[in-house]
Coordinates of C-alpha atoms (C1' of nucleotides) in Angstrom, one line a residue:
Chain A
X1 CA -13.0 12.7 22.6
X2 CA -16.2 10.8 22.1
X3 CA -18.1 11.1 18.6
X4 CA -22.0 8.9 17.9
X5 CA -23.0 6.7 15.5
X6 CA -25.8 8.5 14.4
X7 CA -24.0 11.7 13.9
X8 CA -21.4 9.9 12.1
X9 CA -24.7 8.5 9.4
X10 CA -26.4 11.8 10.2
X11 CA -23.4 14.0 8.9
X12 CA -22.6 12.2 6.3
X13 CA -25.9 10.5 4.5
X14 CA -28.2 12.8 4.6
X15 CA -30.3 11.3 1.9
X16 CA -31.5 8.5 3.9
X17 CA -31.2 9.7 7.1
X18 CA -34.8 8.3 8.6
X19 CA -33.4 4.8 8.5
X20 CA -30.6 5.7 10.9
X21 CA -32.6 4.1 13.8
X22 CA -33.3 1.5 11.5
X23 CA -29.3 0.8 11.0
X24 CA -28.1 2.1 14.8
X25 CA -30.5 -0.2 16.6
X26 CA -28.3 -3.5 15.1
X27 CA -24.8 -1.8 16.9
X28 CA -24.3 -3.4 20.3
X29 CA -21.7 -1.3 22.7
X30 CA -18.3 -2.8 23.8
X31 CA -15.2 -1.0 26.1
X32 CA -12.1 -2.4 25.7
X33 CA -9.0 -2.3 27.7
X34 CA -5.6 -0.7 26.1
X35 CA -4.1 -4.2 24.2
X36 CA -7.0 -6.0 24.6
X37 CA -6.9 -8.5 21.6
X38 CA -10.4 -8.4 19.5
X39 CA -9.5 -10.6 16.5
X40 CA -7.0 -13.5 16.7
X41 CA -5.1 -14.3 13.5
X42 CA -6.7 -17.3 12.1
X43 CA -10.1 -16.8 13.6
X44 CA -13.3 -15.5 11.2
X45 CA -13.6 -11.7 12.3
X46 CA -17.6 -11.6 12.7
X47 CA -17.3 -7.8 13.4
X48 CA -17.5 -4.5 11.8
X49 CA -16.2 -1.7 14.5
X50 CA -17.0 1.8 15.0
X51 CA -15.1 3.9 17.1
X52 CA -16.7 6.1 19.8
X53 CA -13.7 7.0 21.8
X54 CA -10.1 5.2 21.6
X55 CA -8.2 3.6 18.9
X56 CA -7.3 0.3 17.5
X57 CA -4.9 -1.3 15.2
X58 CA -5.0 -4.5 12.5
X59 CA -1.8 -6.0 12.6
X60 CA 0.1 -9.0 11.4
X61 CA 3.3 -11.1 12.5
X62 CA 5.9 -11.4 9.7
X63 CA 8.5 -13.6 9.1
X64 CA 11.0 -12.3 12.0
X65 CA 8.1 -12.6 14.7
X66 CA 8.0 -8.7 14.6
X67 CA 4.1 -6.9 15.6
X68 CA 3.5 -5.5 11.6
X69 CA 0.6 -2.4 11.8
X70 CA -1.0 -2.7 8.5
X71 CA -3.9 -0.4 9.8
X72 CA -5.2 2.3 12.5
X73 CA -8.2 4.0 13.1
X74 CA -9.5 6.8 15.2
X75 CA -12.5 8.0 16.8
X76 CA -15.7 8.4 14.3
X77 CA -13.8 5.7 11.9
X78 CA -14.8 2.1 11.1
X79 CA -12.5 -0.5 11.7
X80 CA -12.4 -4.4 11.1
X81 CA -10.1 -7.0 9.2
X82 CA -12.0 -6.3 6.1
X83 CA -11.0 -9.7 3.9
X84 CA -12.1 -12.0 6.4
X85 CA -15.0 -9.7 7.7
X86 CA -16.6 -9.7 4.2
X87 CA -15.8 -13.4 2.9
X88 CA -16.3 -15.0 6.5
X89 CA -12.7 -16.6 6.1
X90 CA -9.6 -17.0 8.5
X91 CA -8.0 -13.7 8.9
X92 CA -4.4 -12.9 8.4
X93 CA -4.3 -10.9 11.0
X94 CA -5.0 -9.7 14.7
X95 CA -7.0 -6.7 16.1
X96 CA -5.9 -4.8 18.9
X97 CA -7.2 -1.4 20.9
X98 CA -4.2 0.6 20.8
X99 CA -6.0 2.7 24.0
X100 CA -8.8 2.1 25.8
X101 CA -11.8 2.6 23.6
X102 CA -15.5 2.3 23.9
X103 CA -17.0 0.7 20.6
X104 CA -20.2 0.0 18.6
X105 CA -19.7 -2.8 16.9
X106 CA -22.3 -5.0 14.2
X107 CA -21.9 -8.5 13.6
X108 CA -21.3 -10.3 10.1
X109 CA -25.2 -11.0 10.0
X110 CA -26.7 -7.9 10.8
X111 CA -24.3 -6.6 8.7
X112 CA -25.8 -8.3 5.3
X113 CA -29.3 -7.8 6.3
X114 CA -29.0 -3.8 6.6
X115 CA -26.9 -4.0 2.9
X116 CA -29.9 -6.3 1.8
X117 CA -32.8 -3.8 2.9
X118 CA -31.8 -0.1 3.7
X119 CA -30.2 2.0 1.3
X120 CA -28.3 4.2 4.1
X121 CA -26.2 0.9 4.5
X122 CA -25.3 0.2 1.3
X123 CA -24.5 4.0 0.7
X124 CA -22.5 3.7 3.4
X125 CA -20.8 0.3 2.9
X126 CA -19.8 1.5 -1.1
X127 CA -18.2 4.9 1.2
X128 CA -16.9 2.5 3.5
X129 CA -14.9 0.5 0.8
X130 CA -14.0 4.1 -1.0
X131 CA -12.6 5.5 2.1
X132 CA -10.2 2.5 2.4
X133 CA -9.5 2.3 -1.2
X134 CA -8.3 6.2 -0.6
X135 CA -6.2 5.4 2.6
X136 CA -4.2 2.6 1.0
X137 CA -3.7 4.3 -2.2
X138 CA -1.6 7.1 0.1
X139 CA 0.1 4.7 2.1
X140 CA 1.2 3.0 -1.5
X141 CA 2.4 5.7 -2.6
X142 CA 4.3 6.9 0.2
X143 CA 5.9 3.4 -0.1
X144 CA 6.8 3.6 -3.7
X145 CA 9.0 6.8 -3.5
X146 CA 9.4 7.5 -0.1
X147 CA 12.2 7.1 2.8
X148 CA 11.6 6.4 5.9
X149 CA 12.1 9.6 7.4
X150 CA 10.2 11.1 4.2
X151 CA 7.5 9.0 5.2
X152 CA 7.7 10.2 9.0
X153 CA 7.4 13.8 7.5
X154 CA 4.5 12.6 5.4
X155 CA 2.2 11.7 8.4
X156 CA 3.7 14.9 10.8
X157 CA 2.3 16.8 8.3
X158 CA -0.7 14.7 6.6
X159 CA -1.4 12.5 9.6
X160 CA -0.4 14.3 12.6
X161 CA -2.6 12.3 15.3
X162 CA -1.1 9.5 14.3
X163 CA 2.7 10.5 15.4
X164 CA 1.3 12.1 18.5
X165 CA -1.1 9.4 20.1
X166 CA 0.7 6.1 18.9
X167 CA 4.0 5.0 20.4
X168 CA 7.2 5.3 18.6
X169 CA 7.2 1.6 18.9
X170 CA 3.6 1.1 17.2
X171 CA 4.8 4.2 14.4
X172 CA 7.5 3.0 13.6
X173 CA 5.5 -0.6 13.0
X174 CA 3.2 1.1 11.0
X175 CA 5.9 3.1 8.7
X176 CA 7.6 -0.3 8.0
X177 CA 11.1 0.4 10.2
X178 CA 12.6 -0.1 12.8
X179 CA 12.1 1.5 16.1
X180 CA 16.0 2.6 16.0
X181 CA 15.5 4.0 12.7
X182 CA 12.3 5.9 13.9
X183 CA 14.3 7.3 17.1
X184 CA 17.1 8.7 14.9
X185 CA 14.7 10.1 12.5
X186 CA 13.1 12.3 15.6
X187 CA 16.5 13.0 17.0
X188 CA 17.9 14.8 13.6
X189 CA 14.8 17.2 13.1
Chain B
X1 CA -4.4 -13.5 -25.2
X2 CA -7.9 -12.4 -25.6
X3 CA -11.1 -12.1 -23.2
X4 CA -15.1 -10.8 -23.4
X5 CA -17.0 -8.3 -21.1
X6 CA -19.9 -11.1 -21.6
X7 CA -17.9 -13.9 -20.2
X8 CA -16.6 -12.1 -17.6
X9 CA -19.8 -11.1 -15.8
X10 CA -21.4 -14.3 -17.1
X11 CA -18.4 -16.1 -14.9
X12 CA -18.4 -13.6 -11.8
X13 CA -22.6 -12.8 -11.5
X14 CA -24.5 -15.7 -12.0
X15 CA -27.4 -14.6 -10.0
X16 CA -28.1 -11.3 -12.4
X17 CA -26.7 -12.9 -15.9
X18 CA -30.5 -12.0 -17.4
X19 CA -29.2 -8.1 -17.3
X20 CA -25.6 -8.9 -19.0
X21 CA -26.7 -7.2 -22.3
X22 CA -27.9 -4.0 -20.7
X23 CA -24.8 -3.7 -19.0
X24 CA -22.5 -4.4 -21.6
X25 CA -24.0 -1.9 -24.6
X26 CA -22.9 0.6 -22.7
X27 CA -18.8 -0.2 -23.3
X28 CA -17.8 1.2 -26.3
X29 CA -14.4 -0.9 -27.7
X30 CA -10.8 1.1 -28.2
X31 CA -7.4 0.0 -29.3
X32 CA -4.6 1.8 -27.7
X33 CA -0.9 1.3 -29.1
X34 CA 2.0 1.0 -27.1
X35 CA 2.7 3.5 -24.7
X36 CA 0.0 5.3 -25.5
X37 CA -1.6 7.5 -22.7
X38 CA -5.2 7.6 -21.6
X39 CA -5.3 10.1 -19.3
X40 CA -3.2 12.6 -17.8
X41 CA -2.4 14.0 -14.9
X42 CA -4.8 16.8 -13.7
X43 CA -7.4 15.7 -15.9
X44 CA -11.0 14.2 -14.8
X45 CA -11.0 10.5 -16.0
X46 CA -14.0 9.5 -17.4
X47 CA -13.9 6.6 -18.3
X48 CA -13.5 2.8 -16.6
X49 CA -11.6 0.3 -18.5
X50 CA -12.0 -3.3 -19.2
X51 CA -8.8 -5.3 -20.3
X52 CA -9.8 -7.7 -23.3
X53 CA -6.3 -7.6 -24.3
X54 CA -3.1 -6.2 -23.4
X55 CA -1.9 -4.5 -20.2
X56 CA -2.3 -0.9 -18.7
X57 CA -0.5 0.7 -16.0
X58 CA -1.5 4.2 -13.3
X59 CA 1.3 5.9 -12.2
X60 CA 2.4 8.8 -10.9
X61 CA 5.8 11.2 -11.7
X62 CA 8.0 11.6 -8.2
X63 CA 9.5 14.4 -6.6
X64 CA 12.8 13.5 -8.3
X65 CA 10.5 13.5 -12.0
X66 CA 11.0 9.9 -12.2
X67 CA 7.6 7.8 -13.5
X68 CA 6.4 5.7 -10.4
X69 CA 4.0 2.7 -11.1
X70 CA 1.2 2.3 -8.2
X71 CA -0.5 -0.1 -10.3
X72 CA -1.1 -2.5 -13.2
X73 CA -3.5 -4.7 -14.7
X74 CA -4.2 -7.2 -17.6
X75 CA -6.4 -9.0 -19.4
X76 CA -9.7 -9.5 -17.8
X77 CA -9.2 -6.9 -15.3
X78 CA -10.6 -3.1 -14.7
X79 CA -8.7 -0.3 -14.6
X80 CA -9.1 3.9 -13.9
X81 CA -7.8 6.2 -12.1
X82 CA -10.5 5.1 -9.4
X83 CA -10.2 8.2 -7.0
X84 CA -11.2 10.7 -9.8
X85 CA -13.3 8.8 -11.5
X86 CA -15.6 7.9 -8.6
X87 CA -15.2 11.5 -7.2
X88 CA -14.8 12.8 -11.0
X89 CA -12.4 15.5 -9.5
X90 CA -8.4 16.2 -11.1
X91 CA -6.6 12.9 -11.1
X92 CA -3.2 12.9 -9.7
X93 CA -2.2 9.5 -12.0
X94 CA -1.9 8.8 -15.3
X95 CA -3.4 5.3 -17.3
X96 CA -0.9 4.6 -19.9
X97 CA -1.0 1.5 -22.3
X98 CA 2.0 -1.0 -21.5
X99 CA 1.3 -3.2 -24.3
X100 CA -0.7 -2.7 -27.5
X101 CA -4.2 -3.2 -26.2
X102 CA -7.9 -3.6 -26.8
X103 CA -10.1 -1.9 -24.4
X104 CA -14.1 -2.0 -23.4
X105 CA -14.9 1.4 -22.0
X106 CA -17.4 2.9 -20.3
X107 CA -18.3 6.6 -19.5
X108 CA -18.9 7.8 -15.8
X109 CA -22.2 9.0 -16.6
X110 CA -23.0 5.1 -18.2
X111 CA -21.4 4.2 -15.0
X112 CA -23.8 5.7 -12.9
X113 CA -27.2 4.7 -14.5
X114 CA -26.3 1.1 -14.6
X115 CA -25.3 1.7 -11.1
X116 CA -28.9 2.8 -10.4
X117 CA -30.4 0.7 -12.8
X118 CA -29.1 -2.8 -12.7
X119 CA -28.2 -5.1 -9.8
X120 CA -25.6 -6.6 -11.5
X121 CA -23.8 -3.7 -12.1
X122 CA -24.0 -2.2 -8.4
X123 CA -22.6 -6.1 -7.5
X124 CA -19.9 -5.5 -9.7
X125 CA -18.9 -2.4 -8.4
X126 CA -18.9 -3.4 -4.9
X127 CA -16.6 -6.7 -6.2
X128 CA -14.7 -4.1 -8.1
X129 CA -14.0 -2.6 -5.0
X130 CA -13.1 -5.1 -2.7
X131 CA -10.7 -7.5 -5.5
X132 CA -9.0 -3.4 -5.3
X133 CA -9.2 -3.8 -1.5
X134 CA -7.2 -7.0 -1.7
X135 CA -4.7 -6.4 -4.2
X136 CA -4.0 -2.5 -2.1
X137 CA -3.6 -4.6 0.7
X138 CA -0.7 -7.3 -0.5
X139 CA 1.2 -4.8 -1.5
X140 CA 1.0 -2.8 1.4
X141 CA 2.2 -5.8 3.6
X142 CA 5.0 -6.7 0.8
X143 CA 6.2 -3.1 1.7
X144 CA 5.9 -3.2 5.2
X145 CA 7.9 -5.9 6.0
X146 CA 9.9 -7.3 3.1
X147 CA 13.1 -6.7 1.6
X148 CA 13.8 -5.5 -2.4
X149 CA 14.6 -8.5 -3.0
X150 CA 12.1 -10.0 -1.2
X151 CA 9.4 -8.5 -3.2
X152 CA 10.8 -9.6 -6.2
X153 CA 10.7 -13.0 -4.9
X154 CA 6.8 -12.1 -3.9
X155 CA 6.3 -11.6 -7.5
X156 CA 7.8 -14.1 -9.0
X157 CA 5.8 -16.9 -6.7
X158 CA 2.4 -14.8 -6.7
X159 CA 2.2 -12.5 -9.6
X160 CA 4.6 -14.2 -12.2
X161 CA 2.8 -12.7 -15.1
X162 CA 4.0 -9.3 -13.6
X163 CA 7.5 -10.2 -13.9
X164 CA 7.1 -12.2 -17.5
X165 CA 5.5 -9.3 -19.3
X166 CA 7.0 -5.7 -18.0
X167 CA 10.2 -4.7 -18.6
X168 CA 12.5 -3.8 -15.7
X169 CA 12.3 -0.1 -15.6
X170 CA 8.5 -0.7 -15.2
X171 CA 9.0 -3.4 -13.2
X172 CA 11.1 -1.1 -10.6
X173 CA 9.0 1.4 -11.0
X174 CA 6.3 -0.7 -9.6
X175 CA 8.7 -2.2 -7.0
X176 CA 9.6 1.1 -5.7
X177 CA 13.6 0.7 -6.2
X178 CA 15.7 1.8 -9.0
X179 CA 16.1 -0.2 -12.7
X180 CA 20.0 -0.9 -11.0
X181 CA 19.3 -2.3 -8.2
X182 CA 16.8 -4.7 -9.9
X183 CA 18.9 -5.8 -12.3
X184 CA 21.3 -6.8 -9.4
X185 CA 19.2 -8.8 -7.4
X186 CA 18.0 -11.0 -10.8
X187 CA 21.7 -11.3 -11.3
X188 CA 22.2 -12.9 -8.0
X189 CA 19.5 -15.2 -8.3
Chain C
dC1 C1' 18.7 -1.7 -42.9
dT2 C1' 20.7 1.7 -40.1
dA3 C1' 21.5 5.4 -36.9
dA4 C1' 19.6 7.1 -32.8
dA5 C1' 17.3 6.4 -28.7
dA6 C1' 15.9 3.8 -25.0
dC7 C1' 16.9 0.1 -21.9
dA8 C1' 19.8 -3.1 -19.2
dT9 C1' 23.9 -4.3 -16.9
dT10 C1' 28.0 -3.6 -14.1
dG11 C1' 31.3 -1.3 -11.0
dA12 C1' 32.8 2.0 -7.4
dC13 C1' 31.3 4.6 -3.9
dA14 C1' 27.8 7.0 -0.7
dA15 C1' 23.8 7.1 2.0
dA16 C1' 20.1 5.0 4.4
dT17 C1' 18.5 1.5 7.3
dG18 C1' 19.0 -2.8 10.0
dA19 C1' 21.1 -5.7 13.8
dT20 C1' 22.9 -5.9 18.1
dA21 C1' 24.0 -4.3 22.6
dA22 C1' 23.7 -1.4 26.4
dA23 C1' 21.9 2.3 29.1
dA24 C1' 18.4 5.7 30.2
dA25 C1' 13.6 6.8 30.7
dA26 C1' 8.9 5.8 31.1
dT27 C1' 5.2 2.8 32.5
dC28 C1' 2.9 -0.9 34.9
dA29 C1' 1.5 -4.2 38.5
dC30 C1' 1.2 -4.9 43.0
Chain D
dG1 C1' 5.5 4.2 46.1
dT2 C1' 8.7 0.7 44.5
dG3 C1' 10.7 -2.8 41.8
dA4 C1' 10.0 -5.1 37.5
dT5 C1' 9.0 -4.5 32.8
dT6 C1' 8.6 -2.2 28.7
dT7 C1' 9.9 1.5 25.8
dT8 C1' 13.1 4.8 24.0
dT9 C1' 17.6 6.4 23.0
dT10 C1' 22.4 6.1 21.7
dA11 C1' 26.4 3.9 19.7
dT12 C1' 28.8 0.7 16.6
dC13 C1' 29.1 -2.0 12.8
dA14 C1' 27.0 -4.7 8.7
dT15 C1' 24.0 -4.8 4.9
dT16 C1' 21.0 -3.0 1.6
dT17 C1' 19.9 0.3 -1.6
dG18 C1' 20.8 4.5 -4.2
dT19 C1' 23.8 7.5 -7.2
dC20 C1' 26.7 8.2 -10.8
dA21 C1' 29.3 6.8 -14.6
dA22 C1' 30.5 3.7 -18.3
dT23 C1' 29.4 0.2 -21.5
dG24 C1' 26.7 -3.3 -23.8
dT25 C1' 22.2 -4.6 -25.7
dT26 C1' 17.7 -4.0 -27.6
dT27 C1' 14.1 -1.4 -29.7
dT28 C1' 12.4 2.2 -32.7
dA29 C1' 11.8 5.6 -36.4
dG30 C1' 12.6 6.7 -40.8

DNA sequence: CTAAAACATTGACAAATGATAAAAAATCAC
DNA sequence: GTGATTTTTTATCATTTGTCAATGTTTTAG
């Protein structure tokens, strides 16, 4: 599958749709390998990523030097580690294409000067930070009251791309268990 | 402990302080007692809180009927249910009052003129947003990878005013594990 | 102040998940 | 295509957390 940029604004702010040139023209292209590394833990993420074909992942080390995938996102989504993206601090954690994937991504600088002068950027930056507030209220949730195979259940049924496309080692990252766990989980269904 | 809507955007939006007053006669002041629920589940919420003293909580009731916290805040903070009051669709939380509080409140429609009206206001909501960003985020990666027991032990170094001031049902609640199983790991400590 | 209700603790046991190890299956690099 | 590497599955056992029940403690309503 392979979505645009400007269909993506087009669909979705149609209010200010004659600045999308104005806002596409700053997005440069990039193709990534599968597991090709974008951010480094520790390094300032200068990028804001929008996904024209592919998938990535943010993700974090924790204490038991276990991969941790805090975050994944599709084609037509935007991806970056937000924190350090919007602050211009060290990041806590890596970015990784999870398959190969052809981007379009803006830097931190471009990035301000579309806020500061279109209003299709700032529409979509206060969507932007909705959308995410949204997708880490459900993961919370599923947290709170959840088990692990609830949770599997959860995205079969809510999230279903996400069991299908990532591996059971990456899902079960992502649900917070181990890969054992996750494999016994399948087998019982 | 008590705080002002005037000294918090006087200390947070230094660049717009000239519109404080415009912004702030639109909060009208409530005292809530104990317990006392703002909004239910199902309901539209209308209103955006600000904390001058006391503590509110959102939560949500299980598939087992149990009360489930997703999230808390104190003085000096904002609360709603933020999904339907941005959307202004059927919440699926309730806000309830922890502690006796004072609240500064202001209506969605309010909301949405000084969002159109005053830079300081549309800075604040895009703040507002990301300080929710951040705190969604910790606790996603405190469920992700650690332990009961660890998360207490999160709390305790990061949030100690989380631990001091809610009582252990509410304090499982919010740790997603039963009032028992609390109570054992502070009796181990 | 007092009785009732709500909350907190503790114990015994059950269920879910993790840790470790080993084998099977799939994928990758050349 | 083939051997090496990575991923997935399966099994056993240990640990964590939940469930249920009983009891002690605190808070609340009147």
């Amino acid at each position: 599958m392979k979505v645009s940029l400007e269909h993506f604004f087009a669909n979705r702010f149609t209010d200010a749709d004659n600045e999308i040139p104005e806002v596409v023209q700053y997005f440069k292209p990039l193709k990534v390998a599968k597991d090709e590394l974008l951010l480094e833990s520790g390094m300032v993420c200068h990028s804001l990523y929008f996904i024209v074909s592919g998938s990535l992942k943010t993700s974090f080390i924790d204490a038991k030097g276990q991969e941790t995938i805090r975050h994944v996102a599709f084609e037509n989504q935007f991806l970056s580690s937000l924190h350090s993206f919007i602050k211009q601090t060290a990041s806590t954690e890596f970015i990784y294409a999870i398959e190969a994937s052809e981007l379009q991504f803006i830097s931190y600088n471009d990035f301000q000067k579309l806020i500061s002068e279109t209003t299709l950027f700032r529409d979509f930056y206060i969507k932007m930070l909705e959308t995410t507030y949204l997708n880490n209220h459900w993961r919370i949730e599923t947290f709170l009251r959840l088990s692990a195979k609830e949770r599997y259940e959860y995205l079969l049924t809510h999230k279903k791309e996400m069991v299908q496309r990532l591996s059971n080692k990456n899902l079960a990252s992502y649900l917070g268990i181990t890969q054992e766990s996750l494999s016994r989980i399948k087998a019982k269904k």
